[in-house]
Coordinates of C-alpha atoms and ligand atoms in Angstrom, one line a residue:
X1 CA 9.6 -9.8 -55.3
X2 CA 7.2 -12.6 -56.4
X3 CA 5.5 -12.0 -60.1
X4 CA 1.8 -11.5 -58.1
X5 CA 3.2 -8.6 -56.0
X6 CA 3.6 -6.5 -59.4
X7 CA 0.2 -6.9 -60.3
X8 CA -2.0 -3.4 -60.4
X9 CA -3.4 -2.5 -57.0
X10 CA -6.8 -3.5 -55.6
X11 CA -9.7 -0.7 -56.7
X12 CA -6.8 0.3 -60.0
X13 CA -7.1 -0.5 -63.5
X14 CA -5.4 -0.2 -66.8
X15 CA -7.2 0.5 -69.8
X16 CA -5.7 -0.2 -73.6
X17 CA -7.2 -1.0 -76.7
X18 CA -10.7 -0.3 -77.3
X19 CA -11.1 0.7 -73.6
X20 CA -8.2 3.1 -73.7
X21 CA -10.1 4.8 -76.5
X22 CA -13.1 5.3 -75.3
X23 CA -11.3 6.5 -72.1
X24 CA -9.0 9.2 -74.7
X25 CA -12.2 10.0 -76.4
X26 CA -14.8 10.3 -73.6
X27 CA -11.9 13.0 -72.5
X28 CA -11.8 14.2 -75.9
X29 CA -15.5 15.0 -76.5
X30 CA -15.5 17.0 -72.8
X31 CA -13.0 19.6 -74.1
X32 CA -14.7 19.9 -77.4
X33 CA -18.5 20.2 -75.9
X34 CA -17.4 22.2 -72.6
X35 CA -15.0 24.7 -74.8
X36 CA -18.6 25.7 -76.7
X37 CA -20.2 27.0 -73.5
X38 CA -17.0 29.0 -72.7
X39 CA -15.2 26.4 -70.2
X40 CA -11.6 26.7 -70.2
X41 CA -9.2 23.8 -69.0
X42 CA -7.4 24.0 -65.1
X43 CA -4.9 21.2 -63.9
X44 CA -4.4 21.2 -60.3
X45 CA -2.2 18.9 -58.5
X46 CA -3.1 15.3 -57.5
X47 CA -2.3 16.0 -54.1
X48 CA -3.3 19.1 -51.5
X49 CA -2.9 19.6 -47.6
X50 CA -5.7 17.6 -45.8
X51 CA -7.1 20.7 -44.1
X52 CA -8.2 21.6 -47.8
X53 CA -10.7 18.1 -48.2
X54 CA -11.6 18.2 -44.3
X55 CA -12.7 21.9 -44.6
X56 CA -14.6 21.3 -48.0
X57 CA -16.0 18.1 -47.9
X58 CA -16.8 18.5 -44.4
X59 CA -15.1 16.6 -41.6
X60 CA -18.0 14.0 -41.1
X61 CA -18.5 12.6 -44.4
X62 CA -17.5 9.0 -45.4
X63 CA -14.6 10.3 -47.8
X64 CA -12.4 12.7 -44.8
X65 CA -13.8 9.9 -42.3
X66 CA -12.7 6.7 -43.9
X67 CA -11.5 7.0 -47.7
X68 CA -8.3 9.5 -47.5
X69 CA -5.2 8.7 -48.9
X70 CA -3.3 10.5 -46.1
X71 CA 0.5 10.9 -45.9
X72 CA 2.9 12.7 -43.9
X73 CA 5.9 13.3 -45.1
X74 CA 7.6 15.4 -41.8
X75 CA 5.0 17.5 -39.9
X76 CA 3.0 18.2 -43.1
X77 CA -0.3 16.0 -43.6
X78 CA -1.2 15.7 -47.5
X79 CA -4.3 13.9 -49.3
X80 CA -4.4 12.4 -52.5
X81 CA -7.4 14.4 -53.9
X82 CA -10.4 12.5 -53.5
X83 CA -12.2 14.8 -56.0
X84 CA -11.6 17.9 -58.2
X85 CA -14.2 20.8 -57.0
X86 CA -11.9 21.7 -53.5
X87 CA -8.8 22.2 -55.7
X88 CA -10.5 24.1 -58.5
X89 CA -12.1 26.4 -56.4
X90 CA -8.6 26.7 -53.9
X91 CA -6.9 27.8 -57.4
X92 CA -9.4 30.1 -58.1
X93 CA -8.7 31.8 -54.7
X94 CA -4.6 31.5 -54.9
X95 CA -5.1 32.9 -58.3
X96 CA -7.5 35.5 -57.5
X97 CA -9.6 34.4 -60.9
X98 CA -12.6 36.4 -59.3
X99 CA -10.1 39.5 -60.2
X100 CA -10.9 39.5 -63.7
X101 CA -13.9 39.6 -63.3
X102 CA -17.8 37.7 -64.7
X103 CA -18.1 34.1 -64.2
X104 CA -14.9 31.7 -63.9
X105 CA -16.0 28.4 -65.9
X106 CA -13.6 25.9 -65.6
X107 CA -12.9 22.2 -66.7
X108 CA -10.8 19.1 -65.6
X109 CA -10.0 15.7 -66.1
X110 CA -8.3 13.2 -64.1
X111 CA -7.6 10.4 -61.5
X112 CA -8.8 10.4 -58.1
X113 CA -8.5 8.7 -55.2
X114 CA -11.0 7.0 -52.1
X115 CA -9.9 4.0 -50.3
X116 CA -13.8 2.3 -51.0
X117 CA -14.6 -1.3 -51.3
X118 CA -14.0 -1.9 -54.9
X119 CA -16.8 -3.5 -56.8
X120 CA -18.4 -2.8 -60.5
X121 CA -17.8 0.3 -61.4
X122 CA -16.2 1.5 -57.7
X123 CA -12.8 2.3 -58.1
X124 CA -10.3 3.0 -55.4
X125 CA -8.3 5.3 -58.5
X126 CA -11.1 6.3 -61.0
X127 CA -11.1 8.9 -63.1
X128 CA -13.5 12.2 -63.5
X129 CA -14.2 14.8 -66.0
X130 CA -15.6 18.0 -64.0
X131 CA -16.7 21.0 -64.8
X132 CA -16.9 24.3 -62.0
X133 CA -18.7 27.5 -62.8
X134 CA -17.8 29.9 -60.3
X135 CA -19.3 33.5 -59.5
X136 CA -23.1 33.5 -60.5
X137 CA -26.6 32.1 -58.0
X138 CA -28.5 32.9 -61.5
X139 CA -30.7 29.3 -61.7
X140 CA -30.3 29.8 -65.2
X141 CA -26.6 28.8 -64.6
X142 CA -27.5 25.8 -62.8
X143 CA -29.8 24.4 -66.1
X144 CA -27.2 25.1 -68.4
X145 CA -24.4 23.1 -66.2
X146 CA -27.1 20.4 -66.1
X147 CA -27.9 20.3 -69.5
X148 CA -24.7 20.2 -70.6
X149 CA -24.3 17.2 -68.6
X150 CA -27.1 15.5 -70.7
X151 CA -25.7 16.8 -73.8
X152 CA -22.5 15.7 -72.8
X153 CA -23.7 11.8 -72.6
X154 CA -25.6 12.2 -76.0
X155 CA -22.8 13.7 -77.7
X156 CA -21.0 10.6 -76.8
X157 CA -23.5 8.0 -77.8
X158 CA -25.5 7.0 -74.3
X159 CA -28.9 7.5 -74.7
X160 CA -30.6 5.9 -71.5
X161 CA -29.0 8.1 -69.0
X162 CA -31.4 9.5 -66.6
X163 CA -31.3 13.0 -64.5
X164 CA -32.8 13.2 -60.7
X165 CA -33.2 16.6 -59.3
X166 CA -33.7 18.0 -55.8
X167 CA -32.8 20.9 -53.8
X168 CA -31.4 20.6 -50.2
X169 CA -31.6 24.2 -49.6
X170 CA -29.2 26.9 -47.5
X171 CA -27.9 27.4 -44.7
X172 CA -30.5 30.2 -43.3
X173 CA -32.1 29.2 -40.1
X174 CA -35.8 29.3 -41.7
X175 CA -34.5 27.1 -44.2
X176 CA -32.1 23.5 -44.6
X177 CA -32.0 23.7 -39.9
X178 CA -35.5 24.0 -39.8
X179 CA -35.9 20.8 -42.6
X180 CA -33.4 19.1 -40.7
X181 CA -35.8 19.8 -37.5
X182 CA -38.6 18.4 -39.6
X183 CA -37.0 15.3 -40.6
X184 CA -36.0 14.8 -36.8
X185 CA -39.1 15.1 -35.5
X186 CA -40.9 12.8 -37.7
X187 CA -38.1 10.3 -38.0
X188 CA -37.8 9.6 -34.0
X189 CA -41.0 7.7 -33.3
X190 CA -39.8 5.2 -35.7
X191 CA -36.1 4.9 -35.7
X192 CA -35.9 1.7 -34.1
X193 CA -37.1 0.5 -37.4
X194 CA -34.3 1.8 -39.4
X195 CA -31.1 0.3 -40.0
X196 CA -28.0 0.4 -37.6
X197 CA -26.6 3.2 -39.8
X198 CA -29.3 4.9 -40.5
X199 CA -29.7 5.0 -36.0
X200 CA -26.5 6.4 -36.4
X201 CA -26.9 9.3 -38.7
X202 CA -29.7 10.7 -37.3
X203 CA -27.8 11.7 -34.7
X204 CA -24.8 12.4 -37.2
X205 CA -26.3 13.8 -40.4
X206 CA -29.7 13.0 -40.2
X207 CA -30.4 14.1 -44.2
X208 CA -28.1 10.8 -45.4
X209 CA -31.0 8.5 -44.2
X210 CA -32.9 9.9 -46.8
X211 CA -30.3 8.1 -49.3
X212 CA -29.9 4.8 -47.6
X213 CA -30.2 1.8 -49.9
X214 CA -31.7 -0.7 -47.5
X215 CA -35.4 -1.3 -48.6
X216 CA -36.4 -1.4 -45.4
X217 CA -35.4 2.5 -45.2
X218 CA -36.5 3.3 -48.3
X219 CA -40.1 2.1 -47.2
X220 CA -39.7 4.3 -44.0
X221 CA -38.6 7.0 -45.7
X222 CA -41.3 7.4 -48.3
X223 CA -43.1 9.1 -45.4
X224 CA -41.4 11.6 -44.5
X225 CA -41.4 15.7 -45.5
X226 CA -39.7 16.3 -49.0
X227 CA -37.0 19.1 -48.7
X228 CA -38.2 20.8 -52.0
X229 CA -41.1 21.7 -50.4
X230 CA -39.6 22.9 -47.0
X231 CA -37.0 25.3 -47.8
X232 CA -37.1 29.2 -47.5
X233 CA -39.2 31.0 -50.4
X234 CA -35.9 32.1 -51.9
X235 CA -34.8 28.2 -52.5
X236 CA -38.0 27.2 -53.6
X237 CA -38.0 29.8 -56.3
X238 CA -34.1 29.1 -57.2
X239 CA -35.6 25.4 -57.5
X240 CA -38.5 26.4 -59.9
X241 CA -36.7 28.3 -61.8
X242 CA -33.8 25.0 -62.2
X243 CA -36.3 23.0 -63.1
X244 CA -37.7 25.5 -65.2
X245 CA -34.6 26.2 -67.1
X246 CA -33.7 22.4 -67.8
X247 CA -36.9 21.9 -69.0
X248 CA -36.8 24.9 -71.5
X249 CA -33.1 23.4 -72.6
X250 CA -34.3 20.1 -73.4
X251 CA -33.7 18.0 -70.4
X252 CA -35.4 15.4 -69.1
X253 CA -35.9 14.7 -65.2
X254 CA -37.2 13.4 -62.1
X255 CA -37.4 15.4 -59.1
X256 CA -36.4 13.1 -56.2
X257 CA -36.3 14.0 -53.1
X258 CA -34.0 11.0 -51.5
X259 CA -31.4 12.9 -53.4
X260 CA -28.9 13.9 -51.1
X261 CA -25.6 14.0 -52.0
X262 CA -22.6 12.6 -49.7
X263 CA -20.3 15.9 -49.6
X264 CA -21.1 18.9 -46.9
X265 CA -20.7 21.7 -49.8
X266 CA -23.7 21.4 -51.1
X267 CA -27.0 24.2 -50.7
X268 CA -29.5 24.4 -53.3
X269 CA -30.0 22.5 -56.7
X270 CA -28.0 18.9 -56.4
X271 CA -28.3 16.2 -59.1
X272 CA -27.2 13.2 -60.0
X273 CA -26.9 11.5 -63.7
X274 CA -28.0 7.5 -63.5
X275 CA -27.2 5.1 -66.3
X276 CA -29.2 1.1 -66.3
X277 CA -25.9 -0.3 -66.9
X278 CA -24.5 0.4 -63.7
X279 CA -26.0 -1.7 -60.7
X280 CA -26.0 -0.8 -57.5
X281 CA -23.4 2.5 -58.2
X282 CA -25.8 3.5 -60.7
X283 CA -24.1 7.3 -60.9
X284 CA -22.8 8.5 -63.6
X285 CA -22.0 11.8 -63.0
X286 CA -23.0 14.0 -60.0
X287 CA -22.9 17.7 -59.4
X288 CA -24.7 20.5 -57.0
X289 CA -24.4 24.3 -56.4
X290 CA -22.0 25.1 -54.1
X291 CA -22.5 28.6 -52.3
X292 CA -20.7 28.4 -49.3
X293 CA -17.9 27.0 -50.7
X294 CA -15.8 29.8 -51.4
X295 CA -16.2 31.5 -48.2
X296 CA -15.5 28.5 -46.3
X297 CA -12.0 28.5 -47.6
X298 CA -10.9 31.8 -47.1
X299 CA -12.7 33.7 -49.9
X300 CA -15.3 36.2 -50.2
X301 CA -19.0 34.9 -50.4
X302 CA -19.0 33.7 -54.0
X303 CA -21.5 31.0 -55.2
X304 CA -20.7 28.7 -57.7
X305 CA -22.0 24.9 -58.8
X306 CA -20.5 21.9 -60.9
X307 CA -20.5 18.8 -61.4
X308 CA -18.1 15.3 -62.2
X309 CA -18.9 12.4 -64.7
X310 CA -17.2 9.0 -63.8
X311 CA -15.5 8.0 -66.7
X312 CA -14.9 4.1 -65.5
X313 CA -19.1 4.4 -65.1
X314 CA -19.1 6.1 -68.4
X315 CA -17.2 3.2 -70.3
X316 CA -19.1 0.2 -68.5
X317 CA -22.1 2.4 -70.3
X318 CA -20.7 2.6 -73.7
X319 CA -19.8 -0.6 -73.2
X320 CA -23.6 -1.6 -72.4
X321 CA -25.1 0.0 -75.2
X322 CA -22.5 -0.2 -77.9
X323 CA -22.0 3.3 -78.5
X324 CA -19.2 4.5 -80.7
X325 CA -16.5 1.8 -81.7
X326 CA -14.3 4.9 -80.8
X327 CA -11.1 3.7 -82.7
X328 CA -8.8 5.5 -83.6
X329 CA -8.0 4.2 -87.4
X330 CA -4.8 3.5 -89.3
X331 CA -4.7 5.2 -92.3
X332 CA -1.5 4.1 -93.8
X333 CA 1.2 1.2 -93.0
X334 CA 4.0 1.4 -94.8
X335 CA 5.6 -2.1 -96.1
X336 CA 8.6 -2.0 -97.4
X337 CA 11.6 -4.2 -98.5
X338 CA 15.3 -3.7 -97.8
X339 CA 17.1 -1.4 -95.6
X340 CA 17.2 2.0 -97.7
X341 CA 13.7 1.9 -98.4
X342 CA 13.2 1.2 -94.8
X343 CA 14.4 4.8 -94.4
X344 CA 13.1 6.3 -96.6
X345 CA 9.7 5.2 -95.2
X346 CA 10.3 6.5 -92.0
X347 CA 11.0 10.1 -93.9
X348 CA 7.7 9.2 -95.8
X349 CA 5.7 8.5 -92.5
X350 CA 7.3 11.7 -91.2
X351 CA 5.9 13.5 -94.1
X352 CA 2.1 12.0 -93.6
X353 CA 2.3 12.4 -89.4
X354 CA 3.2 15.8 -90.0
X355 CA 0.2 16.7 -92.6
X356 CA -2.3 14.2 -89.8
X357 CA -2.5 11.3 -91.0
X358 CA -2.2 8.3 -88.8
X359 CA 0.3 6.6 -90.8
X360 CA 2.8 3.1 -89.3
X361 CA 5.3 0.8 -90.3
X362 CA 7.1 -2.8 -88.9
X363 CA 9.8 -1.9 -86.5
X364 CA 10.6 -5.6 -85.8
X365 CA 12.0 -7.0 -88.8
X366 CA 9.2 -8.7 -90.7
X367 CA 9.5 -10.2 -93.8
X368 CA 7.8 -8.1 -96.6
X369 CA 4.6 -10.9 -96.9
X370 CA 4.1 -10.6 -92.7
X371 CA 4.6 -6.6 -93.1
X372 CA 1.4 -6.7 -95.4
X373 CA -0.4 -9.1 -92.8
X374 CA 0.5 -6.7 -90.2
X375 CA -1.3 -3.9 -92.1
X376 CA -4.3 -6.2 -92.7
X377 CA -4.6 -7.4 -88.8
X378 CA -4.1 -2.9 -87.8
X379 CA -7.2 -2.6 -90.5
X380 CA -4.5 0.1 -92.3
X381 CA -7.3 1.6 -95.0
X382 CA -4.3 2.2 -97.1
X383 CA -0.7 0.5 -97.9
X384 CA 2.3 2.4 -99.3
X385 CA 5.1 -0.1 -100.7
X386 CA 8.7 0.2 -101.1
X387 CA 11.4 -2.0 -102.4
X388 CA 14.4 -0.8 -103.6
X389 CA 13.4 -0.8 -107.5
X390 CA 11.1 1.8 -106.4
X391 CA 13.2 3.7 -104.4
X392 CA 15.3 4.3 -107.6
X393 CA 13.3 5.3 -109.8
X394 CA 11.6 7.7 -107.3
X395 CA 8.5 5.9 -106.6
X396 CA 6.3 4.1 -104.6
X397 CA 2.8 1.6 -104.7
X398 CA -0.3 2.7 -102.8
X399 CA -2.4 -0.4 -102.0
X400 CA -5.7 0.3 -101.3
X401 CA -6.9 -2.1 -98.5
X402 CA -10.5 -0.8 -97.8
X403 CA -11.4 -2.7 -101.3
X404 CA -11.0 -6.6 -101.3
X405 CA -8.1 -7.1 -103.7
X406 CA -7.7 -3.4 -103.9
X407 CA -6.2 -1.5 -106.7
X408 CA -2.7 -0.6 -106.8
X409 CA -1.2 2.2 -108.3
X410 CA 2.4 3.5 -108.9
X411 CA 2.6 7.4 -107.5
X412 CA 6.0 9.7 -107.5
X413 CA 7.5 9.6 -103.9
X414 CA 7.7 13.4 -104.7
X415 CA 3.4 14.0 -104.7
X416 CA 3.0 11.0 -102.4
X417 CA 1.4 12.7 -100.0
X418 CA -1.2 14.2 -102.1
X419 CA -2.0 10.8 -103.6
X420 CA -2.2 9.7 -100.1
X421 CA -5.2 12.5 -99.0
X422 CA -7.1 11.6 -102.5
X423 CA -7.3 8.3 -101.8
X424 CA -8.1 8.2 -97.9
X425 CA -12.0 8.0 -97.5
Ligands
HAM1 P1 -19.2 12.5 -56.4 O1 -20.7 12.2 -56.5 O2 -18.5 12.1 -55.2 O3 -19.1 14.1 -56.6 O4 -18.5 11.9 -57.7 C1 -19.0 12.2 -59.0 C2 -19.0 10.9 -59.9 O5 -17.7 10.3 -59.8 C3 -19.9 9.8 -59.4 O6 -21.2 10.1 -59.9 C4 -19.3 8.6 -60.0 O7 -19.7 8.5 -61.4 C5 -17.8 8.9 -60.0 N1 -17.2 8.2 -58.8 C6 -17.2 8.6 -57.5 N2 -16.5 7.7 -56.8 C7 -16.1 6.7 -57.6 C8 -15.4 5.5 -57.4 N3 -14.9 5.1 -56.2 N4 -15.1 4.7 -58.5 C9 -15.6 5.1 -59.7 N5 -16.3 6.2 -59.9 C10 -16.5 7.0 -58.9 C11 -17.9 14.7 -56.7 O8 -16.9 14.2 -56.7 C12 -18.1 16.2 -56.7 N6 -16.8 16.9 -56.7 C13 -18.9 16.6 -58.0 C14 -19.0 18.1 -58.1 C15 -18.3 18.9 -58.9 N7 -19.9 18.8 -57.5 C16 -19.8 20.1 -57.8 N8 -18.8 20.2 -58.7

């Protein structure tokens, strides 16, 4: 095999250093901001039956249509999960979560999979953090999912993310059919002016037009009825009170009406996070309530919203706007010279690992002057030293390294380690 052919996959990516992270941390920071409003982490496999995404996604959208991983290994017909919210809520029917009853709030992280051109920030594996909040229609839900999507992007230093709002409404005749009719009727006298796919959704889905990106579209489409302000009185009200609610939690927004979302789940309050940094896949995070979901996979009727941040979209923004160097710092390297103090380093570093501190040594056989550029070029804030003098008599040099031509002292190996934590910043 030629050296090209081992390179990554199209649409895949690694991440180290700085990148890898931000990647640990922007995982890091979900768990500690989702754990305060009472999330609790799920992992479900990467891969379900295919019935599970055609049945949930819905059967015409682009992702069951044309961005599957499907295999079949014998008669079975698997996909690798395009996204998280079908799994989560097929786990919380297997597992019968409803059983213990209130509201099942539940988080994940991970890599999924669409076969989509790749381009900036479009991924063929990328990576989500999700949240799903099953069991409650209260609107009041819906603003605190939302704003803990804003919070969430504070908390981890992005300050020009933006929040568009709509509704898309239910299923009830007098409601999302009888917008759908609207759009329908007002769109036909003009469709030869739209795009070739916008021709074909209106026969297909006619809502998507409302999202296309062409200008031309766009222009078109400024027209037409919004579906805020078609939808049964109940919808309307479950809007209001949304908007309400993010408003009384802080949150900024922008009721837009294009918004449409690309998955069939969807009724009610959808959204969609945006961040300047991104181009043309300018979302950052997305999420909707979800209240046929449930039933449409087997369970009882059970409504439920949630929502997934990108976290290849959310690096390229904390890339863009500098936010959090997000290292992870050395606090001690250990130099030392000969092969007994060697050792006994390791048992030192044992000692400090075990009480948290991020503590390293030379594993490659350094001379004792490249050791201490080593611990420079990590950014180690402190150095412990070791020869074999010091061994014997029992002690060891701490080198403080956040100083320039930092002081060194000579501490007992025995109360090393709290020498160690009264000198760390
Ligand atoms: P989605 O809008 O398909 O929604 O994806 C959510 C987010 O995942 C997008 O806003 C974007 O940041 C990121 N994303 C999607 N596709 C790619 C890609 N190819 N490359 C890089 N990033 C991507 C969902 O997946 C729903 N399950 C969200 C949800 C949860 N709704 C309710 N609960």
């Amino acid at each position: 095999m030629s050296k090209t052919n081992l390179r990554a996959i199209e649409g895949t990516r690694d991440y180290f250093d700085l990148e890898g992270n931000r990647f640990l941390k922007a995982i890091d920071f979900a768990g500690d901001l989702f754990r305060n409003y009472g999330y609790s982490r799920v992992h479900t496999p990467i891969f379900e039956n295919t019935e599970l995404y055609s049945r949930s996604l819905g059967a015409a959208t682009d992702i069951v249509e044309k961005e599957m991983y499907t295999f079949k290994p014998g008669s079975d017909s698997l996909t690798l999960r395009p996204e998280g919210t079908a799994g989560v809520i097929r786990c919380y029917l297997q597992h019968n979560l409803a059983e213990r009853g209130g509201i099942a709030k539940l988080w994940y992280a991970g890599p999924m999979f669409r076969r989509e051109r790749p381009q900036k920030g479009r991924q063929r594996q990328f990576h989500q953090i999700g949240v799903e909040a099953v069991g409650s229609a209260d609107p009041l839900l819906d603003a605190e999912v939302i704003s803990m999507g804003l919070r969430y992007y504070e908390y981890i230093g992005l300050s020009q993310v933006e929040l568009r709002l709509n509704s898309i409404g239910c299923q009830l005749p007098e409601c999302r059919p009888l917008y759908r009719q609207l759009l329908l009727d007002a769109i036909r006298p003009r469709l030869d002016e739209y795009c070739p796919s916008c021709r074909v959704r209106f026969d297909r889905n006619v809502m998507r037009i409302l999202d296309c990106k062409n200008p031309g579209c766009q222009e078109l489409n400024q027209d037409l009825p919004k579906s805020h302000a078609n939808l049964c009185p109940a919808c309307q009200d479950h809007f209001a009170a949304t908007c309400e609610g993010v408003e009384a939690l802080g949150g900024a927004f922008q009721v837009d009406s294009t918004l449409v979302r690309g998955l069939d789940y969807y009724t009610k309050t959808v959204f969609e996070f945006t961040h300047p940094a991104l181009g043309s896949q300018n979302a950052i995070g997305a999420g909707g309530r979800y209240d046929g979901l449930v039933e449409e996979l087997g369970g009882p009727p059970t409504p439920g919203l949630g929502f997934a941040l990108g976290v290849e979209r959310i690096l390229i923004a904390m890339e863009a706007e500098k936010s959090c160097a997000c290292s992870y710092p050395l606090q001690v390297y250990g130099v030392t010279m000969g092969e007994s103090a060697r050792r006994a380093m390791a048992g030192i570093l044992a000692r400090l690992r075990a009480a948290g501190i991020a503590a390293d040594m030379d594993y490659e056989g350094r001379s004792f002057k490249s050791q201490l550029r080593q611990a420079n070029r990590r950014q180690a804030m402190l150095c412990l030293i070791l020869g074999e003098d010091e061994l014997t008599r029992g002690e060891v040099i701490l080198k403080n390294m956040l100083v320039e031509k930092g002081p060194q002292e000579t501490v007992s190996l025995f109360d090393c380690l709290d020498q160690v934590r009264k000198t760390l910043p």
